[in-house]
Every structure is written in C-alpha cells, then in structure tokens.
Coordinates of C-alpha atoms (C1' of nucleotides) in Angstrom, one line a residue:
Chain A
X469 CA 111.4 -16.9 28.5
X470 CA 113.8 -18.1 24.8
X471 CA 117.5 -18.9 26.1
X472 CA 120.9 -17.6 24.7
X473 CA 122.7 -20.6 24.2
X474 CA 119.8 -21.5 21.3
X475 CA 119.3 -18.2 20.6
X476 CA 120.1 -18.6 16.4
X477 CA 120.6 -14.5 16.7
X478 CA 124.2 -14.9 19.0
X479 CA 126.0 -15.8 16.0
X480 CA 125.5 -13.5 14.6
X481 CA 127.4 -11.1 17.0
X482 CA 129.9 -11.4 19.3
X483 CA 128.6 -13.1 21.9
X484 CA 129.1 -16.9 19.5
X485 CA 132.6 -16.2 21.0
X486 CA 131.1 -17.4 24.2
X487 CA 131.2 -20.7 26.3
X488 CA 128.4 -22.9 27.0
X489 CA 129.0 -20.7 30.4
X490 CA 129.0 -17.8 29.8
X491 CA 125.6 -18.1 28.0
X492 CA 123.9 -19.7 30.1
X493 CA 124.4 -16.8 33.1
X494 CA 123.5 -14.5 30.5
X495 CA 120.8 -15.6 29.6
X496 CA 119.2 -15.9 33.5
X497 CA 120.4 -12.3 34.0
X498 CA 118.9 -11.2 30.7
X499 CA 115.7 -9.4 29.9
X500 CA 113.6 -9.4 26.6
X501 CA 111.6 -6.2 25.5
X502 CA 109.0 -6.1 22.4
X503 CA 109.8 -1.6 21.5
X504 CA 106.7 -0.7 18.9
X505 CA 107.7 1.3 15.6
X506 CA 108.5 4.3 16.2
X507 CA 109.6 3.5 19.5
X508 CA 113.4 4.9 21.2
X509 CA 115.4 2.0 22.1
X510 CA 117.9 4.8 24.0
X511 CA 118.5 8.0 24.1
X512 CA 121.3 10.6 23.6
X513 CA 122.9 11.4 27.3
X514 CA 121.4 8.7 28.4
X515 CA 123.5 6.0 31.0
X516 CA 123.2 2.5 29.8
X517 CA 123.1 -0.4 32.4
X518 CA 124.0 -3.2 29.8
X519 CA 124.2 -3.5 26.1
X520 CA 121.1 -4.8 23.0
X521 CA 120.8 -8.2 21.0
X522 CA 118.9 -7.3 19.0
X523 CA 116.8 -10.7 18.2
X524 CA 114.2 -9.1 15.3
X525 CA 113.6 -6.0 13.3
X526 CA 115.3 -2.7 12.6
X527 CA 116.2 1.0 14.4
X528 CA 117.8 4.1 13.0
X529 CA 120.7 5.1 15.9
X530 CA 121.7 8.8 14.7
X531 CA 122.2 11.8 16.3
X532 CA 120.7 15.4 16.4
X533 CA 123.6 17.9 15.6
X534 CA 123.6 21.4 17.1
X535 CA 122.0 23.2 13.8
X536 CA 119.4 21.6 16.2
X537 CA 118.5 19.0 12.8
X538 CA 118.9 14.7 13.4
X539 CA 121.6 12.6 10.8
X540 CA 120.5 8.9 11.0
X541 CA 124.4 7.4 11.6
X542 CA 123.6 4.2 11.1
X543 CA 120.9 1.2 10.9
X544 CA 120.8 -1.5 13.1
X545 CA 119.1 -5.0 12.1
X546 CA 118.8 -9.1 13.3
X547 CA 121.8 -10.0 14.7
X548 CA 123.5 -6.9 15.4
X549 CA 124.3 -4.9 19.4
X550 CA 123.6 -2.2 20.4
X551 CA 125.4 -0.2 22.9
X552 CA 128.6 -1.2 23.3
X553 CA 130.8 1.9 22.5
X554 CA 129.0 2.9 25.1
X555 CA 129.6 0.9 27.9
X556 CA 133.4 0.7 26.7
X557 CA 134.8 4.1 26.9
X558 CA 131.9 4.1 29.8
X559 CA 129.4 6.8 28.7
X560 CA 126.9 8.1 28.6
X561 CA 124.9 7.3 25.2
X562 CA 126.7 9.1 21.7
X563 CA 122.8 8.0 20.2
X564 CA 119.6 7.5 20.1
X565 CA 118.0 3.9 18.3
X566 CA 115.0 3.8 17.9
X567 CA 113.1 2.0 16.2
X568 CA 111.7 1.1 12.7
X569 CA 109.4 -1.4 12.9
X570 CA 108.2 -4.0 15.7
X571 CA 111.2 -5.3 17.2
X572 CA 112.9 -7.5 19.5
X573 CA 114.8 -6.5 21.4
X574 CA 116.9 -8.7 24.6
X575 CA 118.9 -6.3 27.6
X576 CA 122.5 -8.0 28.9
X577 CA 123.5 -6.4 31.8
X578 CA 126.2 -4.0 31.7
X579 CA 128.3 -5.9 34.7
X580 CA 128.1 -9.1 33.0
X581 CA 129.3 -8.2 29.9
X582 CA 131.7 -6.4 31.5
X583 CA 132.7 -9.7 33.0
X584 CA 133.6 -11.1 30.0
X585 CA 135.5 -9.2 28.4
X586 CA 138.0 -9.2 31.0
X587 CA 137.9 -13.0 31.5
X588 CA 137.4 -13.9 27.8
X589 CA 139.9 -12.7 25.2
X590 CA 138.1 -14.0 22.1
X591 CA 134.8 -11.5 23.1
X592 CA 137.2 -9.1 23.7
X593 CA 138.9 -10.0 20.4
X594 CA 135.9 -10.2 18.6
X595 CA 134.0 -7.1 20.3
X596 CA 137.0 -4.8 19.0
X597 CA 136.7 -6.5 15.8
X598 CA 133.6 -5.7 15.2
X599 CA 134.3 -1.9 16.5
X600 CA 136.9 -1.2 14.0
X601 CA 134.4 -2.6 11.2
X602 CA 132.4 -0.1 12.1
X603 CA 135.0 2.3 12.1
X604 CA 135.9 2.2 8.5
X605 CA 132.3 1.8 7.9
X606 CA 132.7 5.8 10.0
X607 CA 135.2 7.2 8.1
X608 CA 133.8 6.1 5.5
X609 CA 130.3 7.9 5.4
X610 CA 132.3 11.1 7.4
X611 CA 134.5 11.0 3.6
X612 CA 131.2 10.6 1.5
X613 CA 129.0 13.4 3.6
X614 CA 131.6 15.8 3.0
X615 CA 132.1 15.2 -0.8
X616 CA 129.8 13.6 -2.7
X617 CA 127.0 16.1 -3.1
X618 CA 123.4 15.2 -2.2
X619 CA 122.3 13.7 -5.1
X620 CA 125.3 11.4 -5.1
X621 CA 124.2 10.3 -1.4
X622 CA 120.9 9.9 -2.1
X623 CA 121.9 7.0 -4.6
X624 CA 124.4 5.5 -2.5
X625 CA 121.5 5.2 0.0
X626 CA 119.6 3.6 -2.3
X627 CA 121.8 0.8 -3.2
X628 CA 123.5 0.7 -0.1
X629 CA 120.2 -0.5 1.3
X630 CA 119.4 -2.7 -1.7
X631 CA 122.7 -4.5 -0.7
X632 CA 121.7 -4.7 3.1
X633 CA 117.6 -5.4 2.9
X634 CA 116.9 -7.1 -0.4
X635 CA 114.0 -7.0 -1.7
X636 CA 110.3 -8.2 -1.2
X637 CA 107.4 -10.4 -2.6
X638 CA 107.1 -6.9 -5.1
X639 CA 110.7 -6.3 -5.7
X640 CA 111.2 -3.0 -3.8
X641 CA 113.9 -2.6 -1.2
X642 CA 112.8 -4.6 1.5
X643 CA 112.7 -1.0 3.8
X644 CA 109.8 1.3 5.1
X645 CA 111.5 5.0 5.9
X646 CA 109.4 8.1 5.6
X647 CA 110.8 10.7 3.1
X648 CA 112.2 12.0 6.2
X649 CA 114.2 9.4 7.3
X650 CA 115.6 9.0 4.1
X651 CA 116.4 12.5 3.7
X652 CA 118.3 12.5 7.8
X653 CA 120.4 9.2 6.1
X654 CA 122.0 11.2 3.1
X655 CA 122.0 15.0 5.5
X656 CA 119.9 16.8 3.1
X657 CA 116.0 18.5 4.1
X658 CA 113.5 16.1 3.8
X659 CA 112.3 18.4 0.8
X660 CA 114.7 18.1 -1.4
X661 CA 115.1 14.4 -0.8
X662 CA 111.9 14.4 -2.3
X663 CA 112.8 16.4 -5.3
X664 CA 115.3 14.5 -6.1
X665 CA 113.5 10.7 -5.4
X666 CA 111.3 12.4 -7.8
X667 CA 113.0 13.1 -10.5
X668 CA 114.7 10.1 -10.1
X669 CA 110.7 8.3 -11.0
X670 CA 111.0 10.9 -13.6
X671 CA 114.2 9.6 -15.6
X672 CA 113.1 6.4 -14.6
X673 CA 115.6 5.3 -13.2
X674 CA 113.6 4.2 -9.5
X675 CA 109.8 4.1 -9.3
X676 CA 108.1 4.0 -5.8
X677 CA 104.6 3.1 -4.3
X678 CA 104.6 5.6 -1.3
X679 CA 107.5 4.1 0.7
X680 CA 108.2 1.2 -1.2
X681 CA 110.6 2.4 -3.5
X682 CA 111.8 0.3 -6.9
X683 CA 115.3 0.7 -8.4
X684 CA 114.6 -0.3 -12.5
X685 CA 118.3 1.0 -13.5
X686 CA 120.6 0.1 -11.6
X687 CA 124.1 0.7 -13.1
X688 CA 122.9 4.5 -13.5
X689 CA 121.9 5.0 -10.2
X690 CA 125.2 3.5 -10.1
X691 CA 126.9 6.4 -12.8
X692 CA 125.1 8.7 -10.2
X693 CA 126.8 8.0 -7.4
X694 CA 130.0 7.8 -8.6
X695 CA 129.5 11.3 -10.3
X696 CA 128.8 11.6 -13.1
Chain B
X838 CA 168.5 2.7 19.3
X839 CA 165.9 3.9 22.2
X840 CA 164.0 2.1 24.2
X841 CA 160.3 1.2 24.3
X842 CA 160.6 0.2 28.1
X843 CA 162.1 3.9 28.9
X844 CA 160.3 5.5 26.1
X845 CA 157.6 8.4 27.3
X846 CA 155.6 8.0 24.0
X847 CA 154.3 4.6 25.1
X848 CA 152.2 6.5 28.0
X849 CA 150.4 8.1 26.1
X850 CA 148.5 4.8 24.4
X851 CA 147.2 1.1 25.0
X852 CA 151.5 0.2 24.7
X853 CA 151.9 1.6 29.2
X854 CA 149.0 -1.3 29.8
X855 CA 151.8 -4.1 28.9
X856 CA 154.3 -5.3 30.6
X857 CA 158.0 -5.2 31.4
X858 CA 158.5 -8.1 29.6
X859 CA 156.3 -7.5 26.5
X860 CA 158.1 -3.8 26.2
X861 CA 161.8 -5.2 25.5
X862 CA 160.4 -8.4 23.3
X863 CA 158.5 -5.4 21.2
X864 CA 161.5 -2.5 21.7
X865 CA 164.0 -5.4 20.2
X866 CA 162.5 -6.0 16.7
X867 CA 160.4 -2.2 16.6
X868 CA 162.1 0.1 13.8
X869 CA 162.7 3.6 13.7
X870 CA 162.0 6.1 10.8
X871 CA 162.3 9.5 10.3
X872 CA 160.0 10.7 8.0
X873 CA 160.6 14.4 6.6
X874 CA 157.5 16.5 5.5
X875 CA 154.8 15.6 3.8
X876 CA 156.4 12.9 3.6
X877 CA 153.7 8.9 2.9
X878 CA 153.5 6.5 5.9
X879 CA 151.3 4.3 4.6
X880 CA 148.7 4.7 1.8
X881 CA 145.6 3.7 1.1
X882 CA 145.1 0.0 -0.6
X883 CA 148.6 -0.6 1.6
X884 CA 149.3 -4.6 3.7
X885 CA 150.4 -3.2 6.9
X886 CA 152.7 -5.3 8.2
X887 CA 152.7 -3.3 11.8
X888 CA 151.5 -0.3 13.4
X889 CA 153.3 2.6 13.7
X890 CA 154.7 4.9 17.3
X891 CA 154.5 8.7 16.8
X892 CA 157.3 9.3 18.8
X893 CA 157.2 13.0 16.7
X894 CA 155.0 15.5 15.0
X895 CA 151.9 15.5 12.8
X896 CA 150.2 14.1 10.3
X897 CA 147.4 14.0 8.9
X898 CA 145.7 10.6 7.6
X899 CA 143.1 11.3 4.6
X900 CA 140.8 9.5 1.9
X901 CA 140.0 9.9 -1.9
X902 CA 136.4 9.6 -2.3
X903 CA 135.3 8.4 -5.3
X904 CA 135.1 12.5 -6.8
X905 CA 138.9 12.3 -6.9
X906 CA 139.0 15.2 -3.6
X907 CA 141.1 14.3 -0.8
X908 CA 139.2 14.5 2.9
X909 CA 141.1 14.6 5.6
X910 CA 139.6 12.4 8.7
X911 CA 141.6 13.0 11.8
X912 CA 145.8 14.8 12.4
X913 CA 147.5 12.4 14.4
X914 CA 150.3 13.1 17.1
X915 CA 153.4 12.7 19.4
X916 CA 151.5 9.7 21.3
X917 CA 149.7 8.6 18.8
X918 CA 149.3 5.0 17.2
X919 CA 148.7 4.4 13.8
X920 CA 147.1 1.0 11.8
X921 CA 146.1 -0.5 14.7
X922 CA 142.0 -0.6 12.8
X923 CA 144.0 -2.4 10.1
X924 CA 145.7 -4.7 11.5
X925 CA 143.1 -5.7 13.2
X926 CA 140.5 -6.3 10.7
X927 CA 143.4 -7.7 8.5
X928 CA 142.3 -5.8 6.0
X929 CA 144.0 -3.7 3.3
X930 CA 144.7 0.3 4.7
X931 CA 141.0 1.7 4.4
X932 CA 143.4 5.5 4.9
X933 CA 146.7 6.6 4.0
X934 CA 148.8 8.9 6.4
X935 CA 151.2 12.0 5.0
X936 CA 153.6 13.7 7.5
X937 CA 152.7 17.6 7.8
X938 CA 156.1 18.4 10.1
X939 CA 159.3 16.4 10.0
X940 CA 158.1 13.2 12.2
X941 CA 160.0 10.1 14.5
X942 CA 158.2 7.5 13.6
X943 CA 157.8 3.7 15.0
X944 CA 157.7 0.8 13.8
X945 CA 156.0 -2.4 15.1
X946 CA 155.9 -5.8 13.4
X947 CA 151.8 -7.8 13.1
X948 CA 152.9 -11.1 15.0
X949 CA 154.6 -8.9 17.6
X950 CA 151.4 -7.1 18.4
X951 CA 149.2 -10.0 17.8
X952 CA 150.7 -11.9 20.6
X953 CA 150.5 -9.2 23.0
X954 CA 147.0 -9.0 21.4
X955 CA 146.1 -12.6 22.4
X956 CA 148.0 -12.9 25.8
X957 CA 147.3 -9.7 27.6
X958 CA 143.4 -8.5 28.4
X959 CA 144.6 -5.7 29.7
X960 CA 146.3 -4.6 26.6
X961 CA 143.5 -5.6 24.2
X962 CA 140.2 -3.6 26.6
X963 CA 142.8 -0.9 26.1
X964 CA 142.9 -1.1 22.2
X965 CA 139.4 -1.2 22.2
X966 CA 138.7 2.0 24.1
X967 CA 141.3 3.6 22.4
X968 CA 138.8 2.1 19.2
X969 CA 135.9 2.9 20.8
X970 CA 136.5 7.2 21.5
X971 CA 137.8 7.2 17.5
X972 CA 133.9 5.2 17.2
X973 CA 132.6 8.4 19.3
X974 CA 134.6 11.3 17.2
X975 CA 133.9 9.9 14.0
X976 CA 130.7 9.2 14.8
X977 CA 130.1 13.8 16.2
X978 CA 132.0 14.2 12.6
X979 CA 129.5 12.4 10.6
X980 CA 126.7 15.4 12.5
X981 CA 128.2 17.2 11.3
X982 CA 129.9 17.1 7.6
X983 CA 126.2 16.4 7.2
X984 CA 124.5 19.1 9.3
X985 CA 127.0 21.9 9.6
X986 CA 127.7 24.5 6.9
X987 CA 131.1 24.6 5.6
X988 CA 131.5 28.3 7.8
X989 CA 130.2 26.2 10.6
X990 CA 132.2 23.9 9.8
X991 CA 135.7 26.1 9.7
X992 CA 134.7 27.4 12.6
X993 CA 134.4 24.4 14.2
X994 CA 137.7 23.5 13.3
X995 CA 139.8 26.3 14.2
X996 CA 138.4 26.1 17.3
X997 CA 139.2 22.3 17.7
X998 CA 143.1 22.4 15.9
X999 CA 142.7 25.3 18.6
X1000 CA 143.1 23.2 21.8
X1001 CA 144.3 20.3 20.0
X1002 CA 147.2 21.9 19.7
X1003 CA 147.6 24.6 21.8
X1004 CA 149.0 28.6 21.0
X1005 CA 152.9 29.2 19.8
X1006 CA 154.9 31.8 21.2
X1007 CA 152.9 34.4 18.9
X1008 CA 149.7 33.4 20.0
X1009 CA 149.3 32.1 16.7
X1010 CA 147.4 27.9 16.2
X1011 CA 150.2 25.5 16.4
X1012 CA 149.8 24.1 13.4
X1013 CA 150.6 24.4 9.4
X1014 CA 148.1 23.7 7.4
X1015 CA 148.1 24.2 4.1
X1016 CA 144.8 26.3 3.1
X1017 CA 144.3 22.9 0.8
X1018 CA 144.6 20.9 4.4
X1019 CA 142.1 23.4 6.3
X1020 CA 139.4 22.6 2.6
X1021 CA 140.3 18.8 3.0
X1022 CA 139.9 18.5 7.2
X1023 CA 136.3 21.2 6.2
X1024 CA 135.6 18.7 2.6
X1025 CA 134.9 21.6 0.2
X1026 CA 136.3 23.2 -2.7
X1027 CA 139.5 25.4 -1.2
X1028 CA 138.5 28.1 -2.4
X1029 CA 135.9 28.5 -0.5
X1030 CA 138.0 28.1 2.3
X1031 CA 140.4 30.7 1.4
X1032 CA 137.1 32.5 1.1
X1033 CA 135.4 31.9 4.6
X1034 CA 138.7 32.7 6.4
X1035 CA 139.4 36.0 5.0
X1036 CA 135.9 36.7 5.2
X1037 CA 136.8 35.8 9.4
X1038 CA 140.0 38.3 8.9
X1039 CA 137.7 40.9 7.6
X1040 CA 135.4 40.3 10.4
X1041 CA 138.7 40.5 12.9
X1042 CA 137.2 36.8 14.4
X1043 CA 140.0 35.8 13.3
X1044 CA 144.3 37.2 12.1
X1045 CA 146.4 35.5 9.3
X1046 CA 149.8 35.7 9.0
X1047 CA 150.7 32.9 6.0
X1048 CA 149.4 29.6 7.4
X1049 CA 150.0 31.8 11.0
X1050 CA 146.5 31.4 12.2
X1051 CA 145.3 33.8 15.7
X1052 CA 141.9 33.4 17.5
X1053 CA 141.5 37.0 18.3
X1054 CA 137.2 36.1 19.6
X1055 CA 137.3 33.1 20.6
X1056 CA 132.9 33.7 21.8
X1057 CA 131.9 35.4 18.7
X1058 CA 133.8 32.2 16.3
X1059 CA 131.6 29.9 18.5
X1060 CA 128.5 31.7 17.7
X1061 CA 129.5 30.9 14.5
X1062 CA 130.5 27.1 15.0
X1063 CA 126.8 26.9 16.8
X1064 CA 125.2 28.5 13.2
X1065 CA 124.7 31.4 14.7
Chain C
dT1297 C1' 169.7 36.1 -7.3
dT1298 C1' 166.9 34.6 -10.5
dT1299 C1' 163.5 31.8 -12.6
dA1300 C1' 159.4 28.6 -11.9
dA1301 C1' 156.2 26.5 -9.8
dA1302 C1' 153.3 26.1 -6.8
dA1303 C1' 150.2 28.0 -3.9
dT1304 C1' 147.0 31.9 -2.3
dA1305 C1' 144.1 35.2 -3.4
dT1306 C1' 139.5 37.5 -5.1
dG1307 C1' 135.7 38.3 -8.6
dA1308 C1' 132.5 36.6 -11.3
dT1309 C1' 128.9 33.3 -12.9
dA1310 C1' 127.0 29.1 -12.7
dT1311 C1' 125.4 24.8 -9.9
dT1312 C1' 123.5 23.1 -6.2
dT1313 C1' 120.5 23.1 -1.8
dA1314 C1' 117.4 25.0 2.2
dT1315 C1' 113.9 27.5 2.6
dC1316 C1' 108.9 29.1 2.8
dA1317 C1' 104.6 28.5 0.9
dG1318 C1' 100.3 25.6 -0.4
dC1319 C1' 99.1 21.5 -2.0
dT1320 C1' 97.6 16.7 -1.8
dT1321 C1' 97.5 12.4 -0.5
dT1322 C1' 97.8 8.9 2.9
dA1323 C1' 97.7 7.7 7.9
dT1324 C1' 95.4 8.2 12.8
dT1325 C1' 91.9 8.2 16.1
dA1326 C1' 87.9 9.9 18.0
Chain D
dT1427 C1' 83.4 7.3 8.8
dA1428 C1' 84.2 11.8 9.4
dA1429 C1' 87.5 14.0 11.4
dT1430 C1' 92.0 16.2 12.1
dA1431 C1' 96.7 15.1 11.8
dA1432 C1' 100.9 13.7 9.3
dA1433 C1' 103.8 12.8 5.5
dG1434 C1' 104.5 13.3 0.6
dC1435 C1' 104.5 16.6 -3.2
dT1436 C1' 106.0 21.3 -6.4
dG1437 C1' 107.3 25.5 -6.9
dA1438 C1' 109.3 30.1 -6.5
dT1439 C1' 112.6 31.9 -4.6
dA1440 C1' 117.2 32.8 -0.7
dA1441 C1' 121.0 31.1 0.7
dA1442 C1' 124.9 28.5 -0.6
dT1443 C1' 129.1 26.3 -2.5
dA1444 C1' 131.3 24.8 -6.7
dT1445 C1' 133.9 26.4 -10.2
dC1446 C1' 136.7 29.2 -13.6
dA1447 C1' 139.0 32.2 -14.5
dT1448 C1' 143.4 35.4 -13.6
dA1449 C1' 146.3 37.9 -10.1
dT1450 C1' 149.7 38.1 -6.6
dT1451 C1' 152.1 36.1 -3.1
dT1452 C1' 155.0 33.2 -1.6
dT1453 C1' 158.8 29.0 -2.2
dA1454 C1' 161.8 26.0 -4.5
dA1455 C1' 164.6 25.6 -7.6
dA1456 C1' 167.8 26.4 -10.8

DNA sequence: TTTAAAATATGATATTTATCAGCTTTATTA
DNA sequence: TAATAAAGCTGATAAATATCATATTTTAAA
C-alpha cells in the first residue's frame, strides 16, 4: 500500500497542510481503490463515510434534475479531493461521481478527516479556501447557464476543456467525452450538442475524429463564447 | 453604537461562535451603515476590506454576464454575512450586492475576521459549514438553470420566495421585487417573465397587484415547477 | 399637480432549442 | 468475426424564448 507521506498527489489538495504525524495516521487507515471507466464512485443520496483523494484519472460530478435529465457540474481530476462538501455538512451526497477514465483513488474515513479539521487550523483554513474557490466557480457557472446561449456555452466548454486538460499528442484536447457528456456539461439535448459541434466543424473552427476534438481557430471560438 | 455582544443578529451567522472577548474587539472596530433601497453595497471587481453583517433588510447579489445581462445569484437577508468568500480567497469581489430595501449593515474590517479565523477553530469551522451549504445551493441552482424551462424556474422562484420571506398582511409574498429583478433571478428576458406571470394570473395560479404577488394554487405551482 | 421617466403589459415576429425519426458508424460481446 | 447494442449524425418539425414595437400604467421629479 502506498504511503500518503510519499504521495505527490497530496501537494495539490488540502492534505498538503497536514503534519507528518497526521499523514501517517491517514496513511494507516486509508484504502486504495481501482475504479474502472464508467463506474460510479458515489451516488446522489448516498451517505459518504469519508472522502476520496484522486491519485489518477478523471471523473464527472453530476446531478439529476427533477426533469430526469442529468447535469454535469464539474470534472475532477488527479490531485483533487471528492466528497468534502458532504462530509463537512454531515449530509448525504448531493451529487454523483462517475469515472470518465480508469481511476485510482484513496478513501479516507470520515473520523480521521474530522479529527484533523478539529485539531489542525491550517488544514481547516485550506479546506475553506478550496471551498471558497469552488463557490466562486459555481456562481460563475450559474451566470453562464442562465445568460448564455447553448452555442456560447459549447464554445466556453471547449475552451475550458483545453485549458484544463491540455493537448494530447495529436493536438486534440486531452480528454475523451461522449457527445452526451458534452451535452450534459452544457445543459442541452444531446442532438443539439452534436449539431452545434458539426456546425463548428463545417466552419473550420474545430475539427474532430470521434471523441478527439481539435480547436483550429481559438480566436473565433472565443468570440462565439462571448456572444458574437 | 450598538454592541455586537448584545446584537441578536449574530445568532444567525458564524459570529455566534466567537467568544465574548472576540466579540467585544469586533464591536470596537466595526462601523454601522444605513443603506438606502437601490444603493450598491459593493461592486464586482471591488476589493473588500472586510465583511458585512446584515442587521436589517434584504439585498440581491448579482453578476454581469459577458452578454451584458445581469444575473441575480441569491437574495441575502437579515442575519447573514456578506463578502466572506472574497475575504477568504483574498480576491476582489466576484459579485455585486445591491439593497432591495432600506438596510442596516455593520462592516467588520478584514484583519479582525482573519485574526479570528486563525485563532478560533470553532469560528473557522462554522464559516466552512456555511460555505459548504452555499456551495450545495449553488450546485442545485446550476442544475435548475441548465435543465429547467423558464416557466419551471419562475414557479420554483415564486415557491422559494414564499418559503424564504413568508407572507405579508395581505397574504402576498413578503418581498418586493421588480419584474426585472424576477427575470434576473430566473435568467430570462424581462418581457418573458412578465408574460409568464400574466399567464399564471390568467390561470388563477397566482394573483398580483403591482409587486405584491399572491400564490393562489400552491399545488399547481409545484406541479409546474416539476415540469408538468 | 403636471410632466417626464421608468416600469409594466402585450402583440407580432424571429430565433433558438428540443423532440422525434430514421439512418450510419462505432463499440461490445457472445 | 458476426451479431447486437450503443453512440453519433442529420433532417423535419414543434415548442420555447427572445426581440422589437408600442401602449398603458405607475412612479418620481420639477
């Protein structure tokens, strides 16, 4: 079993603020899991007995609307924590997390995190800062969802994905999403997302082969994102 | 000048976790302000040198989209704190706060709050819990904005307003919002919001005189909110 | 109180987006 | 590898929503 004290991944999340002793304790009680692409890490309504630290891979965090349509709220990748919100509120999970690639995650039991929250103010403050940042992002997303057209949101999404995941060796955005996933990020019907992608391709603003999407004209895509 | 130690309002926010000494210190450096309906408390892009504690009144928290349209993210009322997010992230404000009624707010300088965050873990943890709750609400709003129709969102909004602000003496929802504000909560054009309100009135699901809106058929409104 | 400005209301129309159907391509698995 | 399922694509159409124009009502200011 890998040791948290030696894990690079913790540098990217609040665990970096823990002392060596605290890390050793976590290391002793954590469990590692391999999660296959498509598998659910946790479901909306489930009670989480701890948090997840993502060692490798990417997952989507989503929620069903009352209409029975699925909305992806965010993509979470290597280095991030998952399930902190529910732990802090001591509530069942509000969201569902599903692997978009094969993943390696560590599960840290609730009691251990709570102990650290109570004893280590640096840790609490770092969690607080992370959450403040998530809240800002969420607020911005609310504005975009409410005020931008589907086409704008698609352009936005492609630009965000590029920024977040970079390029693969073929100069395509380095993440594989189904058309349905893309639609569920944007908040539109799958058919609409497909149609708009095709249009962008026809206009030579993007190109794609299967799930590999390449941005050909970033300037133009930025214009579309801004509503022109 | 009113003393924080004796102020009822702090029971409703994280200040309730402060010790008597800490409260006395805050009391000594805080300033009280009267803010008239329509006045701006702080603007997007402004650097906040502290946080606000709302003693009386209601304000809207909003943000301009790139399209130049305004989106109201939340309504904040008596008892809540304002500006915590920016303080914790040490960033300029992401949002604009505007009074919807005459208000009385106290301004607490940043240094004082930071001191307490560093020294009082109960305070930090309570702020964290509050923020976790805001994040849940924000996530849910993202889903609604992305997946629900304008009509559903209007119904939702009316029900939320009722729950949040209760009834006035005329059995109308106890908050006065312009049609534009309602549209900016829903994320739609003002004309569309007005039209849908008129429809609901025609169907005898709501009634209104000016800005006073009464829900006549709550069951039916709930059905609409759910998409029927 | 009169006047001007702002907010509200509603019709006509254009645009955006969803839905549904049918087809093709790609992936899965027996 | 053949069979089947799933995902992707596109056209036709319907529904939702925005926009614009204009009228009316309410509010604020002179």
